[in-house]
């Protein structure tokens, strides 16, 4: 049996039947499916259960929690029994918040989002985050890992920098991954799957290039094959 590729397909839809269909199509080819805010806010725990039933091997629960530590701790505890492989929080929530999240779900890899891939230098400056972007990502990555995060989300352009900062043993997850020729959509710091993996990413988040395809299963299989060919 072919080993699934290190891809998390983003199930970015508010329709559970669509998410289930996509999962069934891509599950033979990828390691992970990602349940985000659209799906979870509409269907809650049912969303996780249904995509698992459809064949999703691992669930990446992408809620990007960001609140005071006590609130985040309670929120993480509320979903811990769903046993997601990954659960996201914002590194910008600070050390105490990330620590609280990690303590609330020790079996889940609390995953700290550094700087959203939709944000460029001007966006960071506008919200008061000292740039450049790669330096902000590096600082936030170090803070989150020190606080107990076991995975990080960063753009593919910053993977090598983050790996040098945090070392081995921390999963680096990269959104903003687009096959050559695909539209960037609302992402600004992007790279191809092959270059992101070569830079040291452990898991590639890919959504629209797969789910917008007329045959998501075929699209996932083609990207997975290209990654395996890269070795």
mmCIF file of C-alpha atoms in Angstrom:
data_model
loop_
_atom_site.group_PDB
_atom_site.id
_atom_site.type_symbol
_atom_site.label_atom_id
_atom_site.label_comp_id
_atom_site.label_asym_id
_atom_site.label_seq_id
_atom_site.Cartn_x
_atom_site.Cartn_y
_atom_site.Cartn_z
ATOM 1 C CA UNK A 1 0.000 0.000 0.000
ATOM 2 C CA UNK A 2 1.315 3.464 -0.923
ATOM 3 C CA UNK A 3 2.165 5.645 2.068
ATOM 4 C CA UNK A 4 -0.129 8.685 2.229
ATOM 5 C CA UNK A 5 1.579 11.971 1.443
ATOM 6 C CA UNK A 6 2.212 14.505 4.247
ATOM 7 C CA UNK A 7 -0.685 16.684 3.148
ATOM 8 C CA UNK A 8 -3.570 18.069 5.207
ATOM 9 C CA UNK A 9 -6.465 18.765 2.881
ATOM 10 C CA UNK A 10 -8.333 21.838 4.102
ATOM 11 C CA UNK A 11 -12.043 21.023 4.195
ATOM 12 C CA UNK A 12 -12.998 24.667 3.838
ATOM 13 C CA UNK A 13 -16.754 24.463 3.443
ATOM 14 C CA UNK A 14 -19.782 24.999 5.650
ATOM 15 C CA UNK A 15 -21.557 21.969 4.164
ATOM 16 C CA UNK A 16 -20.887 18.685 5.921
ATOM 17 C CA UNK A 17 -21.930 16.529 2.973
ATOM 18 C CA UNK A 18 -19.321 18.268 0.829
ATOM 19 C CA UNK A 19 -16.653 17.794 3.498
ATOM 20 C CA UNK A 20 -17.494 14.105 3.781
ATOM 21 C CA UNK A 21 -17.349 13.673 0.018
ATOM 22 C CA UNK A 22 -13.993 15.414 -0.241
ATOM 23 C CA UNK A 23 -12.619 13.315 2.611
ATOM 24 C CA UNK A 24 -13.643 10.078 0.954
ATOM 25 C CA UNK A 25 -12.006 11.159 -2.288
ATOM 26 C CA UNK A 26 -8.682 12.334 -0.863
ATOM 27 C CA UNK A 27 -8.226 9.969 2.103
ATOM 28 C CA UNK A 28 -6.391 7.252 0.128
ATOM 29 C CA UNK A 29 -3.720 9.752 -0.871
ATOM 30 C CA UNK A 30 -3.114 12.090 2.098
ATOM 31 C CA UNK A 31 -2.292 11.676 5.766
ATOM 32 C CA UNK A 32 -4.585 14.299 7.263
ATOM 33 C CA UNK A 33 -7.778 16.305 6.809
ATOM 34 C CA UNK A 34 -8.217 19.751 8.306
ATOM 35 C CA UNK A 35 -11.480 20.851 9.924
ATOM 36 C CA UNK A 36 -11.558 24.620 10.180
ATOM 37 C CA UNK A 37 -13.840 27.309 11.523
ATOM 38 C CA UNK A 38 -16.478 27.177 8.782
ATOM 39 C CA UNK A 39 -17.238 23.522 9.321
ATOM 40 C CA UNK A 40 -16.722 23.370 13.069
ATOM 41 C CA UNK A 41 -18.801 26.427 13.903
ATOM 42 C CA UNK A 42 -21.738 25.059 11.948
ATOM 43 C CA UNK A 43 -21.584 21.381 12.938
ATOM 44 C CA UNK A 44 -19.327 21.203 15.986
ATOM 45 C CA UNK A 45 -18.198 17.782 17.141
ATOM 46 C CA UNK A 46 -20.275 16.087 14.447
ATOM 47 C CA UNK A 47 -17.885 17.476 11.828
ATOM 48 C CA UNK A 48 -14.944 15.623 13.330
ATOM 49 C CA UNK A 49 -16.899 12.403 13.721
ATOM 50 C CA UNK A 50 -18.227 12.469 10.168
ATOM 51 C CA UNK A 51 -14.900 13.090 8.443
ATOM 52 C CA UNK A 52 -13.358 10.294 10.495
ATOM 53 C CA UNK A 53 -16.117 7.953 9.382
ATOM 54 C CA UNK A 54 -15.398 8.986 5.793
ATOM 55 C CA UNK A 55 -11.811 7.809 6.093
ATOM 56 C CA UNK A 56 -9.869 10.769 7.462
ATOM 57 C CA UNK A 57 -6.845 9.143 9.127
ATOM 58 C CA UNK A 58 -5.842 12.124 11.218
ATOM 59 C CA UNK A 59 -7.834 15.231 12.001
ATOM 60 C CA UNK A 60 -6.222 18.653 12.204
ATOM 61 C CA UNK A 61 -8.664 20.827 14.177
ATOM 62 C CA UNK A 62 -7.880 24.355 13.054
ATOM 63 C CA UNK A 63 -9.688 26.641 15.494
ATOM 64 C CA UNK A 64 -6.893 29.210 16.006
ATOM 65 C CA UNK A 65 -7.853 29.864 19.608
ATOM 66 C CA UNK A 66 -6.801 33.233 21.001
ATOM 67 C CA UNK A 67 -8.133 34.459 24.334
ATOM 68 C CA UNK A 68 -7.086 34.796 27.949
ATOM 69 C CA UNK A 69 -5.306 31.669 29.253
ATOM 70 C CA UNK A 70 -8.193 30.424 31.400
ATOM 71 C CA UNK A 71 -10.654 30.617 28.522
ATOM 72 C CA UNK A 72 -8.320 28.886 26.085
ATOM 73 C CA UNK A 73 -7.599 26.167 28.633
ATOM 74 C CA UNK A 74 -11.323 25.460 28.989
ATOM 75 C CA UNK A 75 -11.877 25.548 25.231
ATOM 76 C CA UNK A 76 -9.048 23.095 24.597
ATOM 77 C CA UNK A 77 -10.305 20.816 27.352
ATOM 78 C CA UNK A 78 -13.756 20.875 25.736
ATOM 79 C CA UNK A 79 -12.412 19.337 22.514
ATOM 80 C CA UNK A 80 -9.585 17.215 23.925
ATOM 81 C CA UNK A 81 -11.684 14.043 23.908
ATOM 82 C CA UNK A 82 -12.054 14.390 20.123
ATOM 83 C CA UNK A 83 -8.341 13.517 20.043
ATOM 84 C CA UNK A 84 -7.327 15.698 17.122
ATOM 85 C CA UNK A 85 -3.767 15.137 15.985
ATOM 86 C CA UNK A 86 -3.284 18.904 15.892
ATOM 87 C CA UNK A 87 -5.178 21.810 17.446
ATOM 88 C CA UNK A 88 -4.255 25.393 16.615
ATOM 89 C CA UNK A 89 -3.843 28.396 18.877
ATOM 90 C CA UNK A 90 -2.350 31.791 18.041
ATOM 91 C CA UNK A 91 1.209 32.262 19.252
ATOM 92 C CA UNK A 92 0.324 35.937 19.665
ATOM 93 C CA UNK A 93 -1.768 34.871 22.660
ATOM 94 C CA UNK A 94 1.494 34.686 24.583
ATOM 95 C CA UNK A 95 3.376 32.277 26.790
ATOM 96 C CA UNK A 96 0.742 31.740 29.475
ATOM 97 C CA UNK A 97 -1.981 31.042 26.932
ATOM 98 C CA UNK A 98 0.074 28.488 24.994
ATOM 99 C CA UNK A 99 1.088 26.784 28.250
ATOM 100 C CA UNK A 100 -2.552 26.547 29.304
ATOM 101 C CA UNK A 101 -3.518 24.989 25.979
ATOM 102 C CA UNK A 102 -0.724 22.420 26.127
ATOM 103 C CA UNK A 103 -1.664 21.403 29.655
ATOM 104 C CA UNK A 104 -5.320 20.947 28.727
ATOM 105 C CA UNK A 105 -4.700 18.407 25.938
ATOM 106 C CA UNK A 106 -1.416 16.553 26.495
ATOM 107 C CA UNK A 107 -2.236 13.885 23.892
ATOM 108 C CA UNK A 108 -2.817 16.468 21.141
ATOM 109 C CA UNK A 109 -0.060 18.461 19.480
ATOM 110 C CA UNK A 110 -0.908 22.038 20.343
ATOM 111 C CA UNK A 111 0.004 23.911 17.195
ATOM 112 C CA UNK A 112 0.933 27.562 17.396
ATOM 113 C CA UNK A 113 0.146 29.795 14.440
ATOM 114 C CA UNK A 114 2.945 32.315 13.975
ATOM 115 C CA UNK A 115 2.003 34.854 11.276
ATOM 116 C CA UNK A 116 -0.948 34.171 9.002
ATOM 117 C CA UNK A 117 0.115 33.484 5.420
ATOM 118 C CA UNK A 118 -2.393 36.092 4.226
ATOM 119 C CA UNK A 119 -0.382 38.836 5.964
ATOM 120 C CA UNK A 120 2.430 40.762 4.313
ATOM 121 C CA UNK A 121 4.872 43.296 5.712
ATOM 122 C CA UNK A 122 2.383 46.155 5.483
ATOM 123 C CA UNK A 123 -0.275 44.168 7.345
ATOM 124 C CA UNK A 124 2.129 43.417 10.190
ATOM 125 C CA UNK A 125 3.137 47.047 10.487
ATOM 126 C CA UNK A 126 -0.509 48.126 10.537
ATOM 127 C CA UNK A 127 -1.279 45.944 13.557
ATOM 128 C CA UNK A 128 1.880 46.934 15.400
ATOM 129 C CA UNK A 129 3.941 43.761 14.976
ATOM 130 C CA UNK A 130 7.606 44.544 14.435
ATOM 131 C CA UNK A 131 8.846 43.110 11.177
ATOM 132 C CA UNK A 132 10.173 41.904 8.905
ATOM 133 C CA UNK A 133 7.770 38.962 8.678
ATOM 134 C CA UNK A 134 10.424 36.278 8.963
ATOM 135 C CA UNK A 135 11.795 37.830 12.142
ATOM 136 C CA UNK A 136 8.315 38.038 13.679
ATOM 137 C CA UNK A 137 7.724 34.395 12.776
ATOM 138 C CA UNK A 138 11.033 33.357 14.324
ATOM 139 C CA UNK A 139 10.309 35.165 17.596
ATOM 140 C CA UNK A 140 6.796 33.771 17.887
ATOM 141 C CA UNK A 141 7.966 30.253 17.049
ATOM 142 C CA UNK A 142 10.581 30.314 19.800
ATOM 143 C CA UNK A 143 8.079 31.676 22.333
ATOM 144 C CA UNK A 144 5.467 29.032 21.506
ATOM 145 C CA UNK A 145 7.831 26.073 21.652
ATOM 146 C CA UNK A 146 9.231 27.263 24.961
ATOM 147 C CA UNK A 147 5.646 27.392 26.237
ATOM 148 C CA UNK A 148 4.896 23.798 25.209
ATOM 149 C CA UNK A 149 3.666 23.895 21.605
ATOM 150 C CA UNK A 150 4.665 20.727 19.736
ATOM 151 C CA UNK A 151 3.881 22.016 16.253
ATOM 152 C CA UNK A 152 4.047 25.356 14.484
ATOM 153 C CA UNK A 153 2.287 26.905 11.515
ATOM 154 C CA UNK A 154 4.452 29.104 9.330
ATOM 155 C CA UNK A 155 4.597 29.977 5.668
ATOM 156 C CA UNK A 156 6.718 27.717 3.460
ATOM 157 C CA UNK A 157 9.113 30.598 2.934
ATOM 158 C CA UNK A 158 10.009 30.577 6.635
ATOM 159 C CA UNK A 159 10.317 26.831 7.219
ATOM 160 C CA UNK A 160 14.123 26.673 7.099
ATOM 161 C CA UNK A 161 14.432 29.701 9.388
ATOM 162 C CA UNK A 162 11.992 28.240 11.917
ATOM 163 C CA UNK A 163 13.670 24.827 11.844
ATOM 164 C CA UNK A 164 16.995 26.471 12.604
ATOM 165 C CA UNK A 165 15.355 28.319 15.514
ATOM 166 C CA UNK A 166 13.464 25.431 17.171
ATOM 167 C CA UNK A 167 15.447 22.373 16.091
ATOM 168 C CA UNK A 168 14.119 18.894 15.409
ATOM 169 C CA UNK A 169 11.135 17.288 17.113
ATOM 170 C CA UNK A 170 8.678 20.106 16.384
ATOM 171 C CA UNK A 171 6.245 19.552 13.508
ATOM 172 C CA UNK A 172 6.308 22.399 11.013
ATOM 173 C CA UNK A 173 3.023 22.855 9.172
ATOM 174 C CA UNK A 174 2.855 25.057 6.111
ATOM 175 C CA UNK A 175 -0.252 26.604 4.589
ATOM 176 C CA UNK A 176 0.127 28.808 1.532
ATOM 177 C CA UNK A 177 1.155 25.780 -0.524
ATOM 178 C CA UNK A 178 0.192 25.980 -4.185
ATOM 179 C CA UNK A 179 1.190 23.695 -7.070
ATOM 180 C CA UNK A 180 3.041 25.513 -9.845
ATOM 181 C CA UNK A 181 0.573 27.547 -11.890
ATOM 182 C CA UNK A 182 -2.196 27.526 -9.273
ATOM 183 C CA UNK A 183 -3.829 30.786 -8.181
ATOM 184 C CA UNK A 184 -2.476 32.329 -4.972
ATOM 185 C CA UNK A 185 -6.032 33.302 -3.887
ATOM 186 C CA UNK A 186 -5.763 35.233 -0.587
ATOM 187 C CA UNK A 187 -2.304 33.957 0.325
ATOM 188 C CA UNK A 188 0.702 36.236 -0.003
ATOM 189 C CA UNK A 189 3.647 34.088 1.209
ATOM 190 C CA UNK A 190 3.368 30.917 -0.884
ATOM 191 C CA UNK A 191 5.491 28.094 -2.327
ATOM 192 C CA UNK A 192 5.039 24.870 -4.272
ATOM 193 C CA UNK A 193 4.537 21.570 -2.393
ATOM 194 C CA UNK A 194 7.908 20.293 -3.557
ATOM 195 C CA UNK A 195 9.826 23.368 -2.384
ATOM 196 C CA UNK A 196 7.998 23.481 0.978
ATOM 197 C CA UNK A 197 8.860 19.849 1.676
ATOM 198 C CA UNK A 198 12.446 20.344 0.556
ATOM 199 C CA UNK A 199 12.754 23.283 2.947
ATOM 200 C CA UNK A 200 11.863 21.018 5.864
ATOM 201 C CA UNK A 201 8.072 21.144 6.279
ATOM 202 C CA UNK A 202 6.466 18.118 7.928
ATOM 203 C CA UNK A 203 2.876 18.700 6.802
ATOM 204 C CA UNK A 204 1.571 20.732 3.868
ATOM 205 C CA UNK A 205 -1.869 22.338 4.107
ATOM 206 C CA UNK A 206 -3.517 22.384 0.684
ATOM 207 C CA UNK A 207 -7.122 23.375 0.138
ATOM 208 C CA UNK A 208 -8.505 24.985 -2.979
ATOM 209 C CA UNK A 209 -6.003 23.519 -5.472
ATOM 210 C CA UNK A 210 -7.464 20.135 -4.475
ATOM 211 C CA UNK A 211 -11.042 20.826 -3.423
ATOM 212 C CA UNK A 212 -11.851 23.171 -6.307
ATOM 213 C CA UNK A 213 -10.682 20.591 -8.826
ATOM 214 C CA UNK A 214 -13.388 18.734 -10.726
ATOM 215 C CA UNK A 215 -11.873 15.539 -9.278
ATOM 216 C CA UNK A 216 -10.368 16.220 -5.829
ATOM 217 C CA UNK A 217 -9.185 12.639 -5.484
ATOM 218 C CA UNK A 218 -7.212 12.827 -8.701
ATOM 219 C CA UNK A 219 -5.763 16.224 -7.761
ATOM 220 C CA UNK A 220 -4.633 14.893 -4.372
ATOM 221 C CA UNK A 221 -3.154 11.794 -5.985
ATOM 222 C CA UNK A 222 -1.154 13.851 -8.480
ATOM 223 C CA UNK A 223 0.330 16.114 -5.815
ATOM 224 C CA UNK A 224 1.108 13.100 -3.612
ATOM 225 C CA UNK A 225 2.832 11.353 -6.507
ATOM 226 C CA UNK A 226 4.950 14.418 -7.248
ATOM 227 C CA UNK A 227 6.081 14.551 -3.616
ATOM 228 C CA UNK A 228 6.958 10.835 -3.587
ATOM 229 C CA UNK A 229 8.928 11.271 -6.812
ATOM 230 C CA UNK A 230 10.921 14.011 -5.112
ATOM 231 C CA UNK A 231 11.948 11.450 -2.505
#
